[in-house]
Amino acid sequence: MNATKTIDTTGIDIEKIRADFPLLSRKVNGKPLVYFDNGATAQKPNRVIEALNHYYRFDNANIHRGVHTLSREITLAYENARNTVRKHLNAANPYEIVFTKGTTDSINLVASSFAKKYISRGDEVIVSVMEHHSNILPWQQVCEERGAILKAIPINEAGELVMEEYYRLLSPKTKIVAVAHVSNTLGTINPVKEIIAAAHAKNIPVLLDGAQAVPHIKVDVQELDCDFYCFSAHKVFGPTGVGILYGKEKWLNAMPPYQVGGGTIKTVSFEKTEYADLPLKFEAGTPDISGGIGLAAALDYVNEIGLDAITEYEHGLLQYATTEIKKLKDVKIIGTAKEKAGVLSFAVEGIHPFDIGTLLDQLGVAVRTGHHCTQPLVAFYCIPGTVRVSFAFYNTKEEINIFIEGLEKAIRMLK
Ligand code: 7TS
């Protein structure tokens, strides 16, 4: 697309940034691509693509096991990547950063391992109505296995957690609270500091699902004081197949390994196995080495642009899109929380979201349609799903104009 030459007041040099993402210059259905499905996965800058390429061309070896040069070099690079993640989240120690396959894997790790030690019959786990299925099902499964009860914090019509209800749900039976930092369907930024403070007052740990937060806002796990924090590399401009679990040392040390095998041990015999120290205790088998390195390259890139600038720029996009979409008849925004990240979900009266998504696709506009893996949430709104626009810092107001024009056209055709 022809982005007009703008260096935004936030300092975002949009032309330069867009040139860093080769896929953005692709055409789709003969039209310049407008990529508004960043909540599903974000596009990758050259920096990340080159890091992956370089790894396989020049650096490939296994980590944590060889005395030869390649293995030592790549072990160092992988551990440096871990430290880049530590710095990004402001975790106290690199061994509190566990490489996983992604957010879903991170949550499964905590649910499974934490439950083995701490959850038994009659205990309770608190999630919320707005959670992604990845932050419901692992808890539902361990609750079923252990005879525990899963409770959900309700939301109001705006898509905000009803905090009084949350405070009421916290009880001596509550063993852990697991909530999204930012909702993938609504964009709501949850009041996680209040959530954590209230849980900690009762000695209950809190896991934050940060899949939709890390790409958009600064996250400081020490300031938040969360016990666990999860995110996926692919949503923060890194590769697929890799993600992060941050856990406070005291919890990770106390929890049993999740999966076991090569890499997780100090000594093995048929009589007794002694497991490795953190973080290796939780990293069974050969990991996605290039993925970890690619994630570090992505975080370096994001930090060069600056998260404050990104948050402000995306806020501008969200405000603009919200104002423009409100001008259209029969469109109802789903998720009108006071605090929102760059997600705009909506429903159009009498039209199925898939039909709108399909027509927008013909115009080169990629949006997500459906329940977004949040079925309890869309059930709350009594709708089959939404059309969701989710922004990244490489999107522009010009793209929003193309989308709004396309949406108007789609509504006219489908009404
Ligand atoms: N948690 C949240 C809040 C998410 O948005 C997602 C993915 C996940 C967990 C799972 O992440 P994964 O990387 O392990 O798959 N959300 C979406 C979405 O909104 N559209 O596609 C995937």
Short mmCIF file of C-alpha atoms and ligand atoms in Angstrom, two decimals:
data_model
loop_
_atom_site.label_atom_id
_atom_site.label_comp_id
_atom_site.label_asym_id
_atom_site.label_seq_id
_atom_site.Cartn_x
_atom_site.Cartn_y
_atom_site.Cartn_z
CA MET A 1 0.00 0.00 0.00
CA ASN A 2 1.06 3.62 -0.40
CA ALA A 3 1.41 4.76 3.15
CA THR A 4 1.61 8.52 3.15
CA LYS A 5 4.96 9.77 4.41
CA THR A 6 4.40 10.25 8.08
CA ILE A 7 6.56 10.25 11.11
CA ASP A 8 3.82 10.11 13.69
CA THR A 9 3.95 12.29 16.80
CA THR A 10 4.68 9.08 18.70
CA GLY A 11 7.93 8.76 16.73
CA ILE A 12 6.68 5.81 14.68
CA ASP A 13 8.24 6.08 11.20
CA ILE A 14 5.56 4.09 9.45
CA GLU A 15 7.22 3.85 6.04
CA LYS A 16 10.45 2.58 7.49
CA ILE A 17 8.64 0.11 9.72
CA ARG A 18 6.46 -1.26 6.92
CA ALA A 19 9.54 -1.78 4.78
CA ASP A 20 10.90 -4.06 7.52
CA PHE A 21 7.98 -6.50 7.03
CA PRO A 22 8.21 -8.14 3.58
CA LEU A 23 4.81 -9.79 3.77
CA LEU A 24 3.04 -6.45 4.10
CA SER A 25 3.83 -5.62 0.47
CA ARG A 26 2.00 -8.74 -0.74
CA LYS A 27 -1.19 -8.55 -2.72
CA VAL A 28 -4.19 -10.64 -1.74
CA ASN A 29 -7.00 -11.19 -4.23
CA GLY A 30 -5.35 -8.58 -6.44
CA LYS A 31 -5.50 -5.92 -3.71
CA PRO A 32 -2.78 -4.60 -1.41
CA LEU A 33 -2.97 -6.62 1.79
CA VAL A 34 -4.51 -4.93 4.82
CA TYR A 35 -3.47 -7.21 7.65
CA PHE A 36 -5.77 -6.75 10.63
CA ASP A 37 -5.44 -10.22 12.15
CA ASN A 38 -2.50 -9.52 14.41
CA GLY A 39 -4.29 -11.04 17.40
CA ALA A 40 -4.08 -14.41 15.66
CA THR A 41 -0.45 -13.98 14.65
CA ALA A 42 1.74 -11.02 13.78
CA GLN A 43 3.91 -10.62 10.69
CA LYS A 44 7.68 -10.96 10.99
CA PRO A 45 10.29 -8.28 10.37
CA ASN A 46 13.36 -9.04 8.21
CA ARG A 47 15.41 -9.10 11.38
CA VAL A 48 13.57 -12.19 12.63
CA ILE A 49 13.54 -13.94 9.26
CA GLU A 50 17.28 -13.33 8.93
CA ALA A 51 17.95 -14.64 12.45
CA LEU A 52 16.21 -17.91 11.56
CA ASN A 53 18.00 -18.12 8.24
CA HIS A 54 21.38 -17.42 9.86
CA TYR A 55 20.80 -20.07 12.50
CA TYR A 56 20.19 -22.83 9.96
CA ARG A 57 22.93 -21.68 7.58
CA PHE A 58 25.74 -21.11 10.06
CA ASP A 59 24.86 -21.99 13.66
CA ASN A 60 22.85 -25.21 13.79
CA ALA A 61 23.89 -27.53 16.64
CA ASN A 62 22.19 -28.87 19.73
CA ILE A 63 22.40 -26.96 23.00
CA HIS A 64 23.46 -27.83 26.54
CA ARG A 65 25.28 -31.01 25.55
CA GLY A 66 28.28 -30.60 23.29
CA VAL A 67 31.86 -29.65 24.05
CA HIS A 68 32.42 -28.75 20.42
CA THR A 69 32.50 -25.14 19.30
CA LEU A 70 29.18 -25.02 17.45
CA SER A 71 27.33 -26.45 20.43
CA ARG A 72 29.01 -24.08 22.87
CA GLU A 73 28.33 -21.09 20.64
CA ILE A 74 24.67 -21.85 20.17
CA THR A 75 24.18 -22.68 23.86
CA LEU A 76 25.49 -19.23 24.65
CA ALA A 77 23.24 -17.63 22.01
CA TYR A 78 20.19 -19.49 23.35
CA GLU A 79 20.95 -18.46 26.93
CA ASN A 80 21.46 -14.88 25.73
CA ALA A 81 18.01 -15.09 24.13
CA ARG A 82 16.62 -16.20 27.49
CA ASN A 83 18.25 -13.18 29.07
CA THR A 84 16.72 -10.89 26.41
CA VAL A 85 13.30 -12.24 27.44
CA ARG A 86 14.19 -11.76 31.12
CA LYS A 87 15.06 -8.13 30.47
CA HIS A 88 11.95 -7.61 28.39
CA LEU A 89 9.69 -8.79 31.22
CA ASN A 90 12.01 -7.37 33.90
CA ALA A 91 12.17 -10.75 35.61
CA ALA A 92 14.69 -10.95 38.44
CA ASN A 93 16.52 -14.05 37.18
CA PRO A 94 17.05 -15.76 33.80
CA TYR A 95 16.18 -19.15 35.33
CA GLU A 96 12.66 -17.88 35.98
CA ILE A 97 12.19 -17.78 32.18
CA VAL A 98 11.14 -21.15 30.74
CA PHE A 99 11.01 -21.69 26.99
CA THR A 100 7.81 -23.46 25.92
CA LYS A 101 5.90 -24.01 22.67
CA GLY A 102 3.66 -21.00 23.28
CA THR A 103 1.05 -19.57 25.62
CA THR A 104 -1.12 -22.69 25.47
CA ASP A 105 1.83 -24.88 26.35
CA SER A 106 2.89 -22.53 29.18
CA ILE A 107 -0.58 -22.63 30.75
CA ASN A 108 -0.78 -26.41 30.38
CA LEU A 109 2.60 -26.66 32.09
CA VAL A 110 1.46 -24.62 35.10
CA ALA A 111 -1.99 -26.19 35.34
CA SER A 112 -0.63 -29.73 35.23
CA SER A 113 2.40 -29.25 37.43
CA PHE A 114 0.85 -26.86 39.97
CA ALA A 115 -2.25 -29.05 40.31
CA LYS A 116 -0.19 -32.16 41.08
CA LYS A 117 1.22 -30.46 44.12
CA TYR A 118 -1.39 -27.97 45.25
CA ILE A 119 -4.90 -28.81 44.00
CA SER A 120 -7.08 -31.47 45.60
CA ARG A 121 -10.74 -32.37 46.06
CA GLY A 122 -13.00 -29.44 46.88
CA ASP A 123 -10.37 -26.80 46.00
CA GLU A 124 -11.20 -23.98 43.61
CA VAL A 125 -9.52 -22.35 40.62
CA ILE A 126 -10.64 -18.93 39.39
CA VAL A 127 -10.56 -17.88 35.74
CA SER A 128 -12.82 -15.35 33.99
CA VAL A 129 -15.63 -15.43 31.47
CA MET A 130 -13.49 -13.60 28.89
CA GLU A 131 -10.64 -16.16 28.82
CA HIS A 132 -9.28 -17.74 25.68
CA HIS A 133 -9.97 -21.49 25.69
CA SER A 134 -6.24 -21.98 26.31
CA ASN A 135 -6.73 -20.43 29.74
CA ILE A 136 -9.89 -22.42 30.51
CA LEU A 137 -9.41 -25.97 29.29
CA PRO A 138 -6.13 -26.81 31.09
CA TRP A 139 -7.78 -25.70 34.36
CA GLN A 140 -11.05 -27.45 33.57
CA GLN A 141 -9.15 -30.65 32.92
CA VAL A 142 -7.08 -30.57 36.12
CA CYS A 143 -10.18 -29.62 38.13
CA GLU A 144 -12.04 -32.62 36.71
CA GLU A 145 -9.11 -34.91 37.41
CA ARG A 146 -8.71 -33.73 40.98
CA GLY A 147 -12.31 -33.12 42.00
CA ALA A 148 -11.76 -29.36 42.20
CA ILE A 149 -14.15 -26.63 41.06
CA LEU A 150 -13.57 -24.09 38.30
CA LYS A 151 -15.11 -20.66 38.96
CA ALA A 152 -15.36 -17.79 36.47
CA ILE A 153 -15.30 -14.06 37.23
CA PRO A 154 -18.30 -12.53 35.42
CA ILE A 155 -18.06 -9.52 33.12
CA ASN A 156 -20.32 -6.53 32.50
CA GLU A 157 -21.82 -5.47 29.16
CA ALA A 158 -18.75 -3.29 28.40
CA GLY A 159 -16.54 -6.36 28.70
CA GLU A 160 -14.93 -5.50 32.03
CA LEU A 161 -14.44 -7.90 34.91
CA VAL A 162 -16.93 -7.39 37.72
CA MET A 163 -14.37 -6.90 40.45
CA GLU A 164 -16.81 -7.11 43.40
CA GLU A 165 -17.71 -10.60 42.17
CA TYR A 166 -14.04 -11.48 41.91
CA TYR A 167 -13.42 -10.41 45.52
CA ARG A 168 -16.42 -12.51 46.54
CA LEU A 169 -15.11 -15.59 44.69
CA LEU A 170 -11.74 -15.50 46.48
CA SER A 171 -11.89 -17.91 49.37
CA PRO A 172 -9.68 -20.19 51.48
CA LYS A 173 -10.53 -22.89 48.90
CA THR A 174 -9.01 -20.86 46.03
CA LYS A 175 -5.68 -22.34 45.01
CA ILE A 176 -4.84 -20.18 41.99
CA VAL A 177 -6.27 -17.34 39.87
CA ALA A 178 -5.61 -17.37 36.10
CA VAL A 179 -6.75 -14.42 33.98
CA ALA A 180 -5.91 -12.68 30.73
CA HIS A 181 -3.86 -9.51 30.95
CA VAL A 182 -5.56 -8.36 27.73
CA SER A 183 -8.64 -10.04 26.20
CA ASN A 184 -8.12 -11.30 22.64
CA THR A 185 -11.77 -10.79 21.66
CA LEU A 186 -12.58 -7.54 23.47
CA GLY A 187 -9.23 -5.83 23.85
CA THR A 188 -10.01 -5.14 27.51
CA ILE A 189 -6.90 -4.47 29.59
CA ASN A 190 -7.76 -6.09 32.89
CA PRO A 191 -6.92 -4.46 36.25
CA VAL A 192 -4.31 -7.10 36.91
CA LYS A 193 -2.56 -5.24 39.73
CA GLU A 194 -5.79 -5.17 41.74
CA ILE A 195 -6.45 -8.81 40.87
CA ILE A 196 -3.00 -9.81 42.09
CA ALA A 197 -3.10 -7.67 45.25
CA ALA A 198 -6.44 -9.15 46.31
CA ALA A 199 -5.26 -12.73 45.67
CA HIS A 200 -1.94 -12.19 47.41
CA ALA A 201 -3.73 -10.80 50.46
CA LYS A 202 -5.03 -14.37 50.79
CA ASN A 203 -1.72 -16.01 49.76
CA ILE A 204 -3.16 -17.14 46.42
CA PRO A 205 -0.85 -17.10 43.37
CA VAL A 206 -1.90 -15.49 40.09
CA LEU A 207 -1.12 -16.53 36.51
CA LEU A 208 -1.49 -13.90 33.79
CA ASP A 209 -2.12 -14.93 30.20
CA GLY A 210 -0.13 -12.22 28.46
CA ALA A 211 -0.54 -13.46 24.87
CA GLN A 212 -2.34 -10.26 23.83
CA ALA A 213 -0.50 -7.90 26.17
CA VAL A 214 3.18 -8.40 25.35
CA PRO A 215 2.85 -7.16 21.73
CA HIS A 216 1.13 -3.94 22.82
CA ILE A 217 2.12 -2.78 26.30
CA LYS A 218 5.10 -2.77 28.63
CA VAL A 219 5.04 -5.71 31.01
CA ASP A 220 7.08 -5.71 34.20
CA VAL A 221 6.53 -8.94 36.09
CA GLN A 222 8.21 -7.64 39.23
CA GLU A 223 6.10 -4.51 39.32
CA LEU A 224 2.94 -6.55 38.64
CA ASP A 225 4.13 -9.09 41.22
CA CYS A 226 2.41 -11.88 39.24
CA ASP A 227 3.45 -15.44 40.03
CA PHE A 228 3.29 -16.72 36.45
CA TYR A 229 3.22 -14.89 33.11
CA CYS A 230 2.76 -16.52 29.70
CA PHE A 231 3.10 -15.34 26.11
CA SER A 232 3.71 -16.59 22.55
CA ALA A 233 6.57 -15.46 20.34
CA HIS A 234 4.50 -15.48 17.16
CA LYS A 235 2.13 -12.75 18.38
CA VAL A 236 5.05 -10.48 19.21
CA PHE A 237 6.60 -10.62 15.71
CA GLY A 238 8.67 -13.74 16.46
CA PRO A 239 8.45 -17.28 15.09
CA THR A 240 5.68 -19.80 15.68
CA GLY A 241 6.23 -22.80 17.94
CA VAL A 242 7.93 -21.00 20.80
CA GLY A 243 6.69 -19.16 23.85
CA ILE A 244 7.52 -18.23 27.38
CA LEU A 245 6.52 -19.10 30.88
CA TYR A 246 7.79 -16.72 33.52
CA GLY A 247 7.41 -18.13 37.02
CA LYS A 248 8.61 -16.90 40.36
CA GLU A 249 11.53 -18.98 41.52
CA LYS A 250 9.73 -20.12 44.68
CA TRP A 251 6.85 -21.63 42.68
CA LEU A 252 8.91 -23.14 39.88
CA ASN A 253 11.25 -24.74 42.41
CA ALA A 254 8.35 -26.22 44.35
CA MET A 255 6.50 -27.59 41.31
CA PRO A 256 7.27 -31.04 39.86
CA PRO A 257 8.52 -31.32 36.24
CA TYR A 258 5.76 -31.24 33.61
CA GLN A 259 7.29 -33.39 30.90
CA VAL A 260 10.45 -35.35 31.55
CA GLY A 261 13.27 -36.69 29.43
CA GLY A 262 16.57 -35.51 28.03
CA GLY A 263 17.67 -32.15 29.31
CA THR A 264 15.64 -32.21 32.53
CA ILE A 265 17.98 -34.20 34.73
CA LYS A 266 21.11 -34.12 36.87
CA THR A 267 21.51 -37.90 37.21
CA VAL A 268 19.44 -40.88 36.11
CA SER A 269 19.48 -44.44 37.36
CA PHE A 270 16.76 -47.06 37.42
CA GLU A 271 16.53 -46.59 41.17
CA LYS A 272 16.33 -42.79 41.31
CA THR A 273 16.45 -39.74 39.07
CA GLU A 274 17.52 -36.32 40.24
CA TYR A 275 16.07 -33.46 38.22
CA ALA A 276 17.98 -30.43 36.97
CA ASP A 277 17.76 -26.98 38.48
CA LEU A 278 15.62 -24.26 36.92
CA PRO A 279 14.85 -23.66 34.15
CA LEU A 280 16.04 -26.97 32.61
CA LYS A 281 13.74 -28.97 34.91
CA PHE A 282 10.87 -27.70 32.73
CA GLU A 283 12.55 -27.92 29.31
CA ALA A 284 12.34 -31.55 28.23
CA GLY A 285 13.92 -32.56 24.93
CA THR A 286 15.58 -30.48 22.25
CA PRO A 287 13.78 -27.15 22.21
CA ASP A 288 12.97 -24.87 19.29
CA ILE A 289 16.46 -23.37 19.33
CA SER A 290 16.05 -21.12 16.30
CA GLY A 291 12.66 -20.08 17.71
CA GLY A 292 14.21 -18.84 20.93
CA ILE A 293 16.82 -16.90 18.99
CA GLY A 294 14.14 -15.53 16.65
CA LEU A 295 12.08 -14.42 19.64
CA ALA A 296 15.03 -12.49 21.04
CA ALA A 297 15.49 -10.80 17.64
CA ALA A 298 11.80 -9.85 17.66
CA LEU A 299 11.97 -8.38 21.17
CA ASP A 300 15.10 -6.41 20.26
CA TYR A 301 13.22 -5.01 17.28
CA VAL A 302 10.18 -4.06 19.37
CA ASN A 303 12.42 -2.40 21.95
CA GLU A 304 14.18 -0.35 19.30
CA ILE A 305 10.82 1.08 18.26
CA GLY A 306 9.86 1.39 21.92
CA LEU A 307 6.79 0.02 23.64
CA ASP A 308 5.58 3.42 24.85
CA ALA A 309 5.52 4.67 21.24
CA ILE A 310 3.84 1.44 20.10
CA THR A 311 1.12 1.67 22.75
CA GLU A 312 0.40 5.31 21.94
CA TYR A 313 0.40 4.78 18.17
CA GLU A 314 -1.92 1.77 18.38
CA HIS A 315 -4.19 3.68 20.73
CA GLY A 316 -4.51 6.31 18.01
CA LEU A 317 -5.43 3.61 15.48
CA LEU A 318 -8.02 2.14 17.84
CA GLN A 319 -9.60 5.54 18.55
CA TYR A 320 -9.75 6.38 14.87
CA ALA A 321 -11.25 3.02 13.88
CA THR A 322 -13.75 3.22 16.75
CA THR A 323 -14.89 6.70 15.71
CA GLU A 324 -15.23 5.68 12.08
CA ILE A 325 -17.08 2.42 12.73
CA LYS A 326 -19.56 4.17 15.03
CA LYS A 327 -20.73 6.14 11.97
CA LEU A 328 -22.04 2.92 10.39
CA LYS A 329 -25.62 1.88 10.97
CA ASP A 330 -26.38 -1.52 12.56
CA VAL A 331 -22.82 -2.03 13.77
CA LYS A 332 -22.42 -2.83 17.44
CA ILE A 333 -18.99 -2.72 19.04
CA ILE A 334 -18.42 -5.69 21.33
CA GLY A 335 -16.06 -4.61 24.08
CA THR A 336 -16.22 -1.00 25.17
CA ALA A 337 -14.04 -1.17 28.28
CA LYS A 338 -12.39 2.02 29.46
CA GLU A 339 -8.95 0.43 29.17
CA LYS A 340 -8.41 -1.24 25.81
CA ALA A 341 -5.51 -2.44 23.66
CA GLY A 342 -5.70 -2.41 19.84
CA VAL A 343 -8.64 -4.75 19.29
CA LEU A 344 -11.95 -3.76 17.74
CA SER A 345 -14.62 -6.47 17.72
CA PHE A 346 -18.07 -5.86 16.35
CA ALA A 347 -21.30 -7.49 15.30
CA VAL A 348 -23.60 -6.34 12.50
CA GLU A 349 -27.28 -6.87 13.05
CA GLY A 350 -28.69 -9.57 10.80
CA ILE A 351 -25.38 -10.49 9.15
CA HIS A 352 -23.17 -13.43 10.09
CA PRO A 353 -19.56 -12.45 10.86
CA PHE A 354 -18.23 -15.05 8.36
CA ASP A 355 -20.04 -13.31 5.50
CA ILE A 356 -18.45 -9.99 6.36
CA GLY A 357 -15.04 -11.62 6.75
CA THR A 358 -15.35 -13.31 3.36
CA LEU A 359 -16.29 -10.09 1.55
CA LEU A 360 -13.53 -8.13 3.28
CA ASP A 361 -11.06 -10.82 2.20
CA GLN A 362 -12.06 -10.20 -1.41
CA LEU A 363 -10.87 -6.63 -0.86
CA GLY A 364 -7.55 -7.78 0.59
CA VAL A 365 -8.58 -7.04 4.19
CA ALA A 366 -7.70 -9.85 6.61
CA VAL A 367 -9.83 -9.87 9.77
CA ARG A 368 -10.76 -12.71 12.07
CA THR A 369 -14.34 -13.84 12.40
CA GLY A 370 -16.07 -16.22 14.78
CA HIS A 371 -15.77 -16.97 18.47
CA HIS A 372 -11.99 -16.39 18.65
CA CYS A 373 -11.62 -19.39 20.99
CA THR A 374 -13.71 -17.57 23.59
CA GLN A 375 -17.04 -19.40 23.39
CA PRO A 376 -18.17 -18.63 26.96
CA LEU A 377 -17.58 -14.95 26.18
CA VAL A 378 -19.57 -14.85 22.93
CA ALA A 379 -22.30 -16.85 24.70
CA PHE A 380 -22.48 -14.01 27.25
CA TYR A 381 -23.22 -11.57 24.43
CA CYS A 382 -25.70 -14.02 22.84
CA ILE A 383 -24.02 -13.75 19.44
CA PRO A 384 -22.46 -16.39 17.16
CA GLY A 385 -19.22 -14.47 17.14
CA THR A 386 -17.71 -11.17 16.10
CA VAL A 387 -15.67 -9.66 13.33
CA ARG A 388 -12.38 -8.72 14.93
CA VAL A 389 -9.87 -6.16 13.78
CA SER A 390 -6.61 -6.41 15.73
CA PHE A 391 -3.84 -3.89 15.15
CA ALA A 392 -0.07 -3.86 15.15
CA PHE A 393 2.22 -0.83 14.98
CA TYR A 394 2.70 -1.33 11.21
CA ASN A 395 -0.98 -0.65 10.51
CA THR A 396 -2.15 2.77 9.32
CA LYS A 397 -5.19 5.04 9.27
CA GLU A 398 -5.22 4.65 5.48
CA GLU A 399 -5.73 0.92 5.98
CA ILE A 400 -8.56 1.66 8.40
CA ASN A 401 -10.19 3.77 5.68
CA ILE A 402 -9.94 0.86 3.22
CA PHE A 403 -11.46 -1.44 5.83
CA ILE A 404 -14.32 0.94 6.67
CA GLU A 405 -15.16 1.45 2.99
CA GLY A 406 -15.10 -2.33 2.49
CA LEU A 407 -17.28 -2.89 5.52
CA GLU A 408 -19.84 -0.36 4.30
CA LYS A 409 -19.90 -2.10 0.95
CA ALA A 410 -20.25 -5.55 2.57
CA ILE A 411 -23.15 -4.38 4.74
CA ARG A 412 -24.90 -2.88 1.71
CA MET A 413 -24.51 -6.13 -0.21
CA LEU A 414 -25.57 -8.44 2.59
CA LYS A 415 -28.54 -6.45 3.96
N1 7TS B 1 -4.37 -16.69 25.26
C1 7TS B 1 -4.82 -15.63 24.57
C2 7TS B 1 -5.33 -14.43 25.30
C3 7TS B 1 -4.80 -15.67 23.18
O1 7TS B 1 -5.24 -14.62 22.49
C4 7TS B 1 -4.31 -16.82 22.51
C5 7TS B 1 -4.34 -16.95 21.02
C6 7TS B 1 -3.81 -17.87 23.28
C7 7TS B 1 -3.88 -17.77 24.65
C8 7TS B 1 -3.21 -19.07 22.66
O2 7TS B 1 -1.98 -18.74 22.08
P1 7TS B 1 -1.11 -19.82 21.31
O3 7TS B 1 0.01 -19.04 20.74
O4 7TS B 1 -0.67 -20.83 22.32
O5 7TS B 1 -2.01 -20.43 20.27
N2 7TS B 1 -5.31 -16.15 20.40
C9 7TS B 1 -5.70 -16.21 19.13
C10 7TS B 1 -6.63 -15.30 18.60
O6 7TS B 1 -7.15 -14.39 19.24
N3 7TS B 1 -6.83 -15.58 17.31
O7 7TS B 1 -6.09 -16.64 16.99
C11 7TS B 1 -5.38 -17.04 18.10
#
